[in-house]
């Protein structure tokens, strides 16, 4: 895995600088490129940033508006902060030592800055809370999904931890609530080929071809018309668990994309009906310390507790008490 370039700008309030690389096309100047490629700011706003020395090259030197633009050039800058609503539910710190930080992410919070969420992302909030600018996630879960996310503390160990996921050496357990269909037999292993939808960039779909995704699904407990399921993904394709449950005729409760798109990416969330999918547990042998690691979420799906839909949009689960995270022995 190629390493991201080291930014010449420090993090600001937990937000790392962004980097944009100039592709093989023709823009006369850096200002022309930035104004066309990143139109969230006007030409005048980009010019003001450039003149204020807020855009740097890969060597940490300020870039002027009239500097010639060439392919491969890397530019570093602080992205603007959108007007973000406060997080209705905070993250919960599960574990911290010199190597790893593990946190429980609530529904509707992205792991990293994305779209209209920057300061409300889990990464930025943890950087601000812990004062560790080197935090980096070693895997991702969807913004709609709640549960465990693991971060590295030391940059030089990042690839070793990420390799665990690439090599499928992490035991991942999810929980989901969906319809109860007694006629279906479990456990069931579902394999299929998943590819991005060519018409709608924010969803995926099952297509004919060699499988590139695999999930083992168990029915854990009936819940009246619904049931609690345990899902163990061997692979990590986008929306894999959501699509595999949908393929069985068991779309996950609260899913805004499958079987049909209820609202597109970027639109307002239905906070009363969060996706009932939880990253419950992770286990692996630590490549740095040699220790066996196992982390378990302290969150619970609302529908599994008989609360569905939620009466208010401020609490999608019973938040655990804020206690100090356990330290490594």
Short mmCIF file of C-alpha atoms in Angstrom, two decimals:
data_model
loop_
_atom_site.label_atom_id
_atom_site.label_comp_id
_atom_site.label_asym_id
_atom_site.label_seq_id
_atom_site.Cartn_x
_atom_site.Cartn_y
_atom_site.Cartn_z
CA UNK A 1 0.00 0.00 0.00
CA UNK A 2 1.45 3.34 -1.03
CA UNK A 3 1.99 5.76 1.80
CA UNK A 4 0.26 9.11 1.73
CA UNK A 5 2.65 12.04 1.38
CA UNK A 6 3.73 13.67 4.63
CA UNK A 7 1.89 17.00 4.81
CA UNK A 8 4.05 20.10 5.37
CA UNK A 9 1.23 21.66 7.41
CA UNK A 10 0.35 20.62 10.97
CA UNK A 11 -3.13 19.52 11.96
CA UNK A 12 -5.45 22.37 12.91
CA UNK A 13 -7.97 21.60 15.69
CA UNK A 14 -7.61 17.91 14.90
CA UNK A 15 -8.14 18.38 11.16
CA UNK A 16 -5.21 17.34 8.99
CA UNK A 17 -4.48 19.36 5.86
CA UNK A 18 -5.81 18.12 2.55
CA UNK A 19 -3.63 17.28 -0.43
CA UNK A 20 -4.57 17.56 -4.09
CA UNK A 21 -2.41 16.30 -6.95
CA UNK A 22 -2.50 18.00 -10.33
CA UNK A 23 -3.52 15.48 -13.04
CA UNK A 24 -2.23 15.36 -16.60
CA UNK A 25 -4.22 18.27 -18.00
CA UNK A 26 -3.51 21.90 -18.73
CA UNK A 27 -4.09 24.74 -16.30
CA UNK A 28 -1.92 27.85 -16.79
CA UNK A 29 -1.53 28.62 -13.08
CA UNK A 30 -2.11 27.09 -9.66
CA UNK A 31 -4.98 29.53 -9.13
CA UNK A 32 -6.67 28.36 -12.34
CA UNK A 33 -6.36 24.73 -11.23
CA UNK A 34 -7.66 25.23 -7.70
CA UNK A 35 -10.60 27.37 -8.79
CA UNK A 36 -11.74 24.80 -11.36
CA UNK A 37 -10.92 21.61 -9.46
CA UNK A 38 -12.15 22.72 -6.03
CA UNK A 39 -15.07 25.06 -6.75
CA UNK A 40 -16.35 25.08 -3.16
CA UNK A 41 -14.26 28.27 -2.90
CA UNK A 42 -14.50 31.11 -5.39
CA UNK A 43 -11.57 32.37 -7.44
CA UNK A 44 -11.26 35.37 -5.12
CA UNK A 45 -11.28 33.12 -2.03
CA UNK A 46 -8.56 30.88 -3.46
CA UNK A 47 -6.50 33.93 -4.41
CA UNK A 48 -6.82 35.27 -0.87
CA UNK A 49 -5.65 31.94 0.56
CA UNK A 50 -2.71 31.78 -1.80
CA UNK A 51 -1.65 35.34 -1.01
CA UNK A 52 -1.93 34.57 2.72
CA UNK A 53 0.48 31.64 2.33
CA UNK A 54 -2.18 29.03 3.20
CA UNK A 55 -1.40 26.75 0.25
CA UNK A 56 1.98 24.97 0.30
CA UNK A 57 3.89 22.73 -2.07
CA UNK A 58 5.39 19.35 -1.14
CA UNK A 59 8.50 21.12 0.21
CA UNK A 60 6.49 23.31 2.56
CA UNK A 61 6.92 26.46 0.48
CA UNK A 62 3.99 28.87 -0.01
CA UNK A 63 2.50 28.79 -3.50
CA UNK A 64 1.67 32.03 -5.29
CA UNK A 65 -1.45 32.50 -7.46
CA UNK A 66 0.53 32.91 -10.69
CA UNK A 67 2.83 29.90 -10.21
CA UNK A 68 2.79 27.68 -13.33
CA UNK A 69 0.83 24.47 -12.87
CA UNK A 70 2.27 21.09 -13.93
CA UNK A 71 1.14 17.46 -13.75
CA UNK A 72 2.11 15.62 -10.57
CA UNK A 73 2.40 18.79 -8.51
CA UNK A 74 1.05 18.32 -4.95
CA UNK A 75 -0.65 21.14 -3.12
CA UNK A 76 -1.50 21.15 0.58
CA UNK A 77 -4.22 23.28 2.12
CA UNK A 78 -6.76 23.40 4.92
CA UNK A 79 -10.23 22.60 3.67
CA UNK A 80 -13.05 24.90 4.70
CA UNK A 81 -15.26 23.76 7.55
CA UNK A 82 -18.90 23.32 6.63
CA UNK A 83 -21.64 24.38 9.00
CA UNK A 84 -22.02 21.09 10.85
CA UNK A 85 -24.79 20.25 13.31
CA UNK A 86 -23.54 18.92 16.65
CA UNK A 87 -23.33 15.15 17.02
CA UNK A 88 -26.53 13.94 18.74
CA UNK A 89 -24.58 11.12 20.43
CA UNK A 90 -20.87 11.15 21.24
CA UNK A 91 -18.34 8.45 20.50
CA UNK A 92 -17.16 6.22 23.36
CA UNK A 93 -13.51 5.38 24.00
CA UNK A 94 -13.19 1.60 24.39
CA UNK A 95 -9.42 1.09 24.65
CA UNK A 96 -6.15 3.01 24.47
CA UNK A 97 -2.47 2.10 24.76
CA UNK A 98 0.78 3.22 23.11
CA UNK A 99 -0.13 1.49 19.84
CA UNK A 100 -3.88 1.47 19.38
CA UNK A 101 -7.01 3.47 20.12
CA UNK A 102 -10.38 1.74 19.83
CA UNK A 103 -13.65 3.66 19.85
CA UNK A 104 -17.36 2.98 19.51
CA UNK A 105 -18.79 5.10 16.70
CA UNK A 106 -22.47 6.10 16.79
CA UNK A 107 -24.74 5.92 13.76
CA UNK A 108 -24.49 8.79 11.25
CA UNK A 109 -20.90 9.74 12.18
CA UNK A 110 -18.25 9.18 9.45
CA UNK A 111 -14.92 7.67 10.42
CA UNK A 112 -12.92 10.33 8.53
CA UNK A 113 -13.84 13.79 7.19
CA UNK A 114 -16.25 13.34 4.33
CA UNK A 115 -18.60 15.66 2.48
CA UNK A 116 -20.36 17.95 4.92
CA UNK A 117 -18.80 16.28 7.98
CA UNK A 118 -15.32 17.37 9.07
CA UNK A 119 -15.17 18.21 12.77
CA UNK A 120 -18.02 15.77 13.41
CA UNK A 121 -16.02 12.85 12.02
CA UNK A 122 -14.77 10.26 14.50
CA UNK A 123 -11.11 10.79 13.57
CA UNK A 124 -11.17 14.55 14.17
CA UNK A 125 -13.14 14.23 17.41
CA UNK A 126 -10.66 11.68 18.78
CA UNK A 127 -7.67 13.80 17.76
CA UNK A 128 -9.17 16.74 19.63
CA UNK A 129 -10.12 14.64 22.66
CA UNK A 130 -6.83 12.74 22.99
CA UNK A 131 -4.40 15.28 21.55
CA UNK A 132 -2.88 12.68 19.19
CA UNK A 133 -2.47 14.13 15.69
CA UNK A 134 -0.94 10.90 14.35
CA UNK A 135 -4.13 8.85 14.81
CA UNK A 136 -5.08 6.95 11.67
CA UNK A 137 -7.87 4.37 11.12
CA UNK A 138 -6.72 0.92 10.02
CA UNK A 139 -10.16 0.05 8.62
CA UNK A 140 -13.49 1.75 7.94
CA UNK A 141 -17.17 1.15 8.60
CA UNK A 142 -20.05 2.95 6.91
CA UNK A 143 -21.26 6.25 8.32
CA UNK A 144 -24.65 4.63 8.95
CA UNK A 145 -23.13 1.71 10.87
CA UNK A 146 -22.38 1.91 14.60
CA UNK A 147 -19.65 0.13 16.51
CA UNK A 148 -15.93 -0.51 16.76
CA UNK A 149 -13.24 1.35 14.84
CA UNK A 150 -9.51 0.79 15.46
CA UNK A 151 -6.85 3.49 15.04
CA UNK A 152 -3.07 3.34 15.12
CA UNK A 153 -1.12 5.79 17.26
CA UNK A 154 2.37 5.38 15.75
CA UNK A 155 2.69 6.11 12.01
CA UNK A 156 5.46 3.54 11.52
CA UNK A 157 3.17 0.68 12.63
CA UNK A 158 0.20 1.64 10.45
CA UNK A 159 0.94 -0.65 7.53
CA UNK A 160 1.51 -3.68 9.78
CA UNK A 161 -1.96 -3.27 11.28
CA UNK A 162 -3.64 -2.48 7.95
CA UNK A 163 -2.07 -5.64 6.51
CA UNK A 164 -4.14 -7.69 8.94
CA UNK A 165 -7.29 -6.59 7.14
CA UNK A 166 -5.78 -6.94 3.68
CA UNK A 167 -4.69 -10.51 4.49
CA UNK A 168 -8.00 -11.40 6.18
CA UNK A 169 -6.43 -12.08 9.55
CA UNK A 170 -9.06 -10.22 11.57
CA UNK A 171 -12.08 -12.01 13.03
CA UNK A 172 -14.96 -9.54 12.56
CA UNK A 173 -18.39 -9.94 14.14
CA UNK A 174 -21.38 -7.74 13.33
CA UNK A 175 -24.94 -7.74 14.61
CA UNK A 176 -27.99 -6.76 12.57
CA UNK A 177 -31.76 -6.68 12.98
CA UNK A 178 -33.93 -7.73 10.05
CA UNK A 179 -37.15 -9.61 9.36
CA UNK A 180 -37.66 -13.00 11.02
CA UNK A 181 -38.23 -15.66 8.37
CA UNK A 182 -38.41 -19.06 10.13
CA UNK A 183 -38.36 -20.94 6.82
CA UNK A 184 -34.79 -19.83 6.12
CA UNK A 185 -32.04 -22.16 7.31
CA UNK A 186 -29.01 -20.89 9.24
CA UNK A 187 -26.04 -20.70 9.46
CA UNK A 188 -25.74 -19.62 5.85
CA UNK A 189 -22.66 -18.53 3.90
CA UNK A 190 -23.38 -16.08 1.12
CA UNK A 191 -20.87 -15.43 -1.68
CA UNK A 192 -21.36 -13.03 -4.57
CA UNK A 193 -19.66 -10.50 -6.80
CA UNK A 194 -20.17 -6.89 -5.75
CA UNK A 195 -19.44 -3.88 -7.95
CA UNK A 196 -20.26 -0.17 -7.78
CA UNK A 197 -23.56 0.81 -9.34
CA UNK A 198 -22.67 2.61 -12.61
CA UNK A 199 -25.61 4.99 -12.29
CA UNK A 200 -25.47 5.81 -8.57
CA UNK A 201 -21.97 6.19 -7.15
CA UNK A 202 -23.04 5.82 -3.52
CA UNK A 203 -24.36 2.24 -3.73
CA UNK A 204 -23.14 -1.16 -4.92
CA UNK A 205 -24.91 -4.14 -6.46
CA UNK A 206 -24.58 -7.89 -6.95
CA UNK A 207 -23.58 -8.90 -10.48
CA UNK A 208 -22.79 -12.20 -12.23
CA UNK A 209 -19.17 -13.33 -12.04
CA UNK A 210 -16.56 -14.74 -9.73
CA UNK A 211 -17.44 -13.93 -6.10
CA UNK A 212 -15.35 -11.26 -4.40
CA UNK A 213 -17.34 -11.17 -1.15
CA UNK A 214 -18.25 -13.73 1.51
CA UNK A 215 -20.31 -13.52 4.69
CA UNK A 216 -21.45 -16.17 7.16
CA UNK A 217 -24.83 -15.33 8.71
CA UNK A 218 -26.43 -16.81 11.84
CA UNK A 219 -29.82 -16.13 13.39
CA UNK A 220 -29.07 -15.29 17.02
CA UNK A 221 -32.52 -14.62 18.50
CA UNK A 222 -36.11 -14.06 17.35
CA UNK A 223 -37.58 -10.65 18.16
CA UNK A 224 -41.20 -11.11 17.18
CA UNK A 225 -41.55 -10.00 13.56
CA UNK A 226 -37.79 -9.35 13.51
CA UNK A 227 -34.70 -11.28 14.49
CA UNK A 228 -31.17 -10.52 15.65
CA UNK A 229 -28.51 -11.86 13.28
CA UNK A 230 -24.77 -12.35 13.69
CA UNK A 231 -22.71 -11.66 10.58
CA UNK A 232 -19.09 -12.66 10.03
CA UNK A 233 -17.61 -11.10 6.89
CA UNK A 234 -14.53 -12.77 5.45
CA UNK A 235 -14.06 -9.96 2.92
CA UNK A 236 -14.64 -6.21 3.18
CA UNK A 237 -16.47 -4.96 0.10
CA UNK A 238 -18.49 -1.75 0.28
CA UNK A 239 -21.99 -2.38 1.71
CA UNK A 240 -21.25 -6.12 1.70
CA UNK A 241 -23.34 -6.99 4.76
CA UNK A 242 -26.25 -4.85 3.65
CA UNK A 243 -26.30 -6.40 0.18
CA UNK A 244 -25.92 -9.97 1.41
CA UNK A 245 -28.81 -9.60 3.85
CA UNK A 246 -30.90 -8.02 1.10
CA UNK A 247 -30.07 -10.93 -1.23
CA UNK A 248 -31.61 -13.31 1.34
CA UNK A 249 -34.79 -11.26 1.42
CA UNK A 250 -33.71 -9.82 4.79
CA UNK A 251 -32.84 -6.14 4.25
CA UNK A 252 -31.43 -4.67 7.44
CA UNK A 253 -33.88 -2.54 9.36
CA UNK A 254 -33.35 1.16 8.71
CA UNK A 255 -31.31 0.65 5.52
CA UNK A 256 -31.69 3.79 3.42
CA UNK A 257 -30.16 2.23 0.27
CA UNK A 258 -31.30 -1.39 0.01
CA UNK A 259 -33.66 -2.70 -1.32
CA UNK A 260 -34.49 0.82 -2.52
CA UNK A 261 -32.89 4.23 -2.07
CA UNK A 262 -34.99 6.13 0.48
CA UNK A 263 -32.68 9.12 0.42
CA UNK A 264 -29.50 9.79 -1.50
CA UNK A 265 -26.06 10.40 -0.05
CA UNK A 266 -25.79 13.93 1.32
CA UNK A 267 -29.48 14.28 2.17
CA UNK A 268 -30.84 14.59 5.70
CA UNK A 269 -30.60 11.46 7.84
CA UNK A 270 -33.68 9.70 9.20
CA UNK A 271 -32.49 9.83 12.80
CA UNK A 272 -35.53 7.92 14.08
CA UNK A 273 -34.60 4.92 11.91
CA UNK A 274 -30.81 4.39 12.03
CA UNK A 275 -29.39 1.40 10.20
CA UNK A 276 -29.61 -1.55 12.60
CA UNK A 277 -26.08 -2.75 11.96
CA UNK A 278 -23.41 -2.84 14.67
CA UNK A 279 -19.70 -3.72 14.48
CA UNK A 280 -19.82 -5.84 17.64
CA UNK A 281 -16.34 -7.39 18.01
CA UNK A 282 -12.85 -7.56 16.49
CA UNK A 283 -10.08 -10.05 17.27
CA UNK A 284 -6.55 -10.47 15.88
CA UNK A 285 -2.97 -11.25 16.84
CA UNK A 286 -1.14 -7.96 17.28
CA UNK A 287 1.69 -7.74 14.70
CA UNK A 288 3.66 -5.30 16.87
CA UNK A 289 3.31 -6.66 20.41
CA UNK A 290 2.53 -10.29 19.60
CA UNK A 291 -0.45 -10.19 21.97
CA UNK A 292 -3.87 -11.59 21.09
CA UNK A 293 -6.26 -8.65 20.90
CA UNK A 294 -10.04 -8.75 21.27
CA UNK A 295 -12.33 -5.74 21.50
CA UNK A 296 -16.08 -5.72 22.02
CA UNK A 297 -18.56 -2.90 21.55
CA UNK A 298 -20.62 -1.76 24.52
CA UNK A 299 -23.40 -0.48 22.26
CA UNK A 300 -26.75 -2.13 21.57
CA UNK A 301 -29.03 -1.90 18.57
CA UNK A 302 -32.25 -0.07 19.38
CA UNK A 303 -34.50 -2.56 17.58
CA UNK A 304 -32.92 -5.45 19.50
CA UNK A 305 -34.11 -3.73 22.68
CA UNK A 306 -37.66 -3.26 21.41
CA UNK A 307 -37.26 0.44 20.59
CA UNK A 308 -38.26 0.92 16.96
CA UNK A 309 -38.70 3.39 15.44
CA UNK A 310 -37.02 5.68 17.93
CA UNK A 311 -39.35 8.20 19.54
CA UNK A 312 -36.77 10.97 19.30
CA UNK A 313 -33.87 11.78 17.01
CA UNK A 314 -31.37 12.37 19.79
CA UNK A 315 -30.53 8.84 20.94
CA UNK A 316 -30.03 5.88 18.67
CA UNK A 317 -28.81 3.60 21.46
CA UNK A 318 -28.28 3.56 25.18
CA UNK A 319 -24.96 5.35 25.53
CA UNK A 320 -22.49 3.64 27.88
CA UNK A 321 -21.15 5.49 30.86
CA UNK A 322 -18.01 7.51 30.22
CA UNK A 323 -15.32 5.55 32.01
CA UNK A 324 -11.59 5.60 31.49
CA UNK A 325 -10.57 3.13 28.78
CA UNK A 326 -8.59 0.07 29.90
CA UNK A 327 -4.86 0.30 29.47
CA UNK A 328 -2.56 -2.44 28.25
CA UNK A 329 -1.15 -4.63 30.99
#
